[in-house]
Amino acid sequence: MSQTNQNIFEDLGFSAEESENLRVRSDLMISLRKLIRSNQWSLEEAALQLKTTIDCVGGLLAGDIDRFQVEPLITMLTHAGMKVRVEIVAA
């Protein structure tokens, strides 16, 4: 069995830069999905709380990572009353 990285996207063959971006987006999306589920928001309620569209929430819940960039995900979390912290560590 081969050893894997801490970042699944690197294991899938993405460049280091792209894999880190995908990892950050994935973490933000997971946080949003957990928030939606823990509050038991409908698509409509989640869209209202996150100040986005129902279609956007549907894409988020479906894990459609290609639709989302970091900044809009942070904005949605902020609209929901969350704070986002960034941690920078040596590779």
CSV table of C-alpha atoms in Angstrom, one decimal:
chain,number,residue,atom,x,y,z
A,1,MET,CA,0.0,0.0,0.0
A,2,SER,CA,1.4,3.4,-0.9
A,3,GLN,CA,1.6,6.3,1.5
A,4,THR,CA,-0.9,9.1,1.0
A,5,ASN,CA,-0.5,12.8,1.5
A,6,GLN,CA,-2.6,14.9,3.9
A,7,ASN,CA,-4.4,16.3,0.9
A,8,ILE,CA,-6.5,13.9,-1.0
A,9,PHE,CA,-6.4,16.2,-4.1
A,10,GLU,CA,-2.6,15.7,-4.3
A,11,ASP,CA,-3.2,12.0,-4.2
A,12,LEU,CA,-5.6,12.4,-7.2
A,13,GLY,CA,-2.8,14.1,-9.2
A,14,PHE,CA,-3.6,17.8,-8.9
A,15,SER,CA,-0.7,20.2,-8.6
A,16,ALA,CA,0.3,21.3,-5.1
A,17,GLU,CA,-1.3,24.8,-5.7
A,18,GLU,CA,-4.5,23.5,-7.1
A,19,SER,CA,-4.8,20.8,-4.4
A,20,GLU,CA,-4.5,23.3,-1.6
A,21,ASN,CA,-7.1,25.5,-3.2
A,22,LEU,CA,-9.5,22.5,-3.6
A,23,ARG,CA,-8.8,21.5,0.1
A,24,VAL,CA,-9.7,24.9,1.4
A,25,ARG,CA,-12.8,25.1,-0.7
A,26,SER,CA,-13.8,21.6,0.4
A,27,ASP,CA,-13.3,22.5,4.1
A,28,LEU,CA,-15.5,25.6,3.7
A,29,MET,CA,-18.2,23.7,1.8
A,30,ILE,CA,-18.2,21.0,4.5
A,31,SER,CA,-18.6,23.6,7.2
A,32,LEU,CA,-21.5,25.1,5.3
A,33,ARG,CA,-23.2,21.8,4.8
A,34,LYS,CA,-22.8,20.9,8.5
A,35,LEU,CA,-24.3,24.3,9.4
A,36,ILE,CA,-27.3,23.8,7.1
A,37,ARG,CA,-27.9,20.3,8.4
A,38,SER,CA,-27.4,21.2,12.1
A,39,ASN,CA,-30.0,24.0,11.8
A,40,GLN,CA,-32.3,21.7,9.7
A,41,TRP,CA,-32.7,24.5,7.1
A,42,SER,CA,-34.7,23.8,4.0
A,43,LEU,CA,-33.1,24.9,0.7
A,44,GLU,CA,-35.2,28.1,0.9
A,45,GLU,CA,-34.2,28.9,4.5
A,46,ALA,CA,-30.5,28.2,3.8
A,47,ALA,CA,-30.6,30.5,0.8
A,48,LEU,CA,-32.2,33.2,2.9
A,49,GLN,CA,-29.7,32.8,5.8
A,50,LEU,CA,-26.6,32.6,3.5
A,51,LYS,CA,-27.9,35.4,1.2
A,52,THR,CA,-27.6,33.3,-1.9
A,53,THR,CA,-29.9,31.4,-4.3
A,54,ILE,CA,-31.6,28.1,-3.8
A,55,ASP,CA,-29.7,26.8,-6.9
A,56,CYS,CA,-26.4,27.8,-5.2
A,57,VAL,CA,-27.4,25.9,-1.9
A,58,GLY,CA,-28.4,22.9,-4.0
A,59,GLY,CA,-24.9,22.9,-5.6
A,60,LEU,CA,-23.3,23.3,-2.2
A,61,LEU,CA,-25.2,20.3,-0.7
A,62,ALA,CA,-24.4,18.3,-3.8
A,63,GLY,CA,-20.7,18.9,-3.3
A,64,ASP,CA,-20.3,20.6,-6.7
A,65,ILE,CA,-16.9,22.1,-5.8
A,66,ASP,CA,-16.2,23.5,-9.3
A,67,ARG,CA,-19.1,26.0,-8.8
A,68,PHE,CA,-17.5,27.7,-5.8
A,69,GLN,CA,-14.5,29.9,-5.1
A,70,VAL,CA,-13.1,30.6,-1.6
A,71,GLU,CA,-14.4,34.2,-1.3
A,72,PRO,CA,-18.1,33.5,-1.9
A,73,LEU,CA,-17.9,30.5,0.5
A,74,ILE,CA,-16.4,32.7,3.2
A,75,THR,CA,-19.1,35.3,2.5
A,76,MET,CA,-21.9,32.7,3.0
A,77,LEU,CA,-20.4,31.6,6.3
A,78,THR,CA,-20.2,35.2,7.5
A,79,HIS,CA,-23.8,35.8,6.5
A,80,ALA,CA,-24.7,32.8,8.7
A,81,GLY,CA,-22.9,34.5,11.7
A,82,MET,CA,-19.8,32.3,11.5
A,83,LYS,CA,-16.2,33.5,11.7
A,84,VAL,CA,-13.6,32.0,9.4
A,85,ARG,CA,-10.0,31.6,10.6
A,86,VAL,CA,-7.0,30.9,8.3
A,87,GLU,CA,-4.1,28.9,9.6
A,88,ILE,CA,-0.8,29.0,7.7
A,89,VAL,CA,1.7,26.2,8.5
A,90,ALA,CA,5.0,25.1,6.9
A,91,ALA,CA,4.6,22.4,4.3
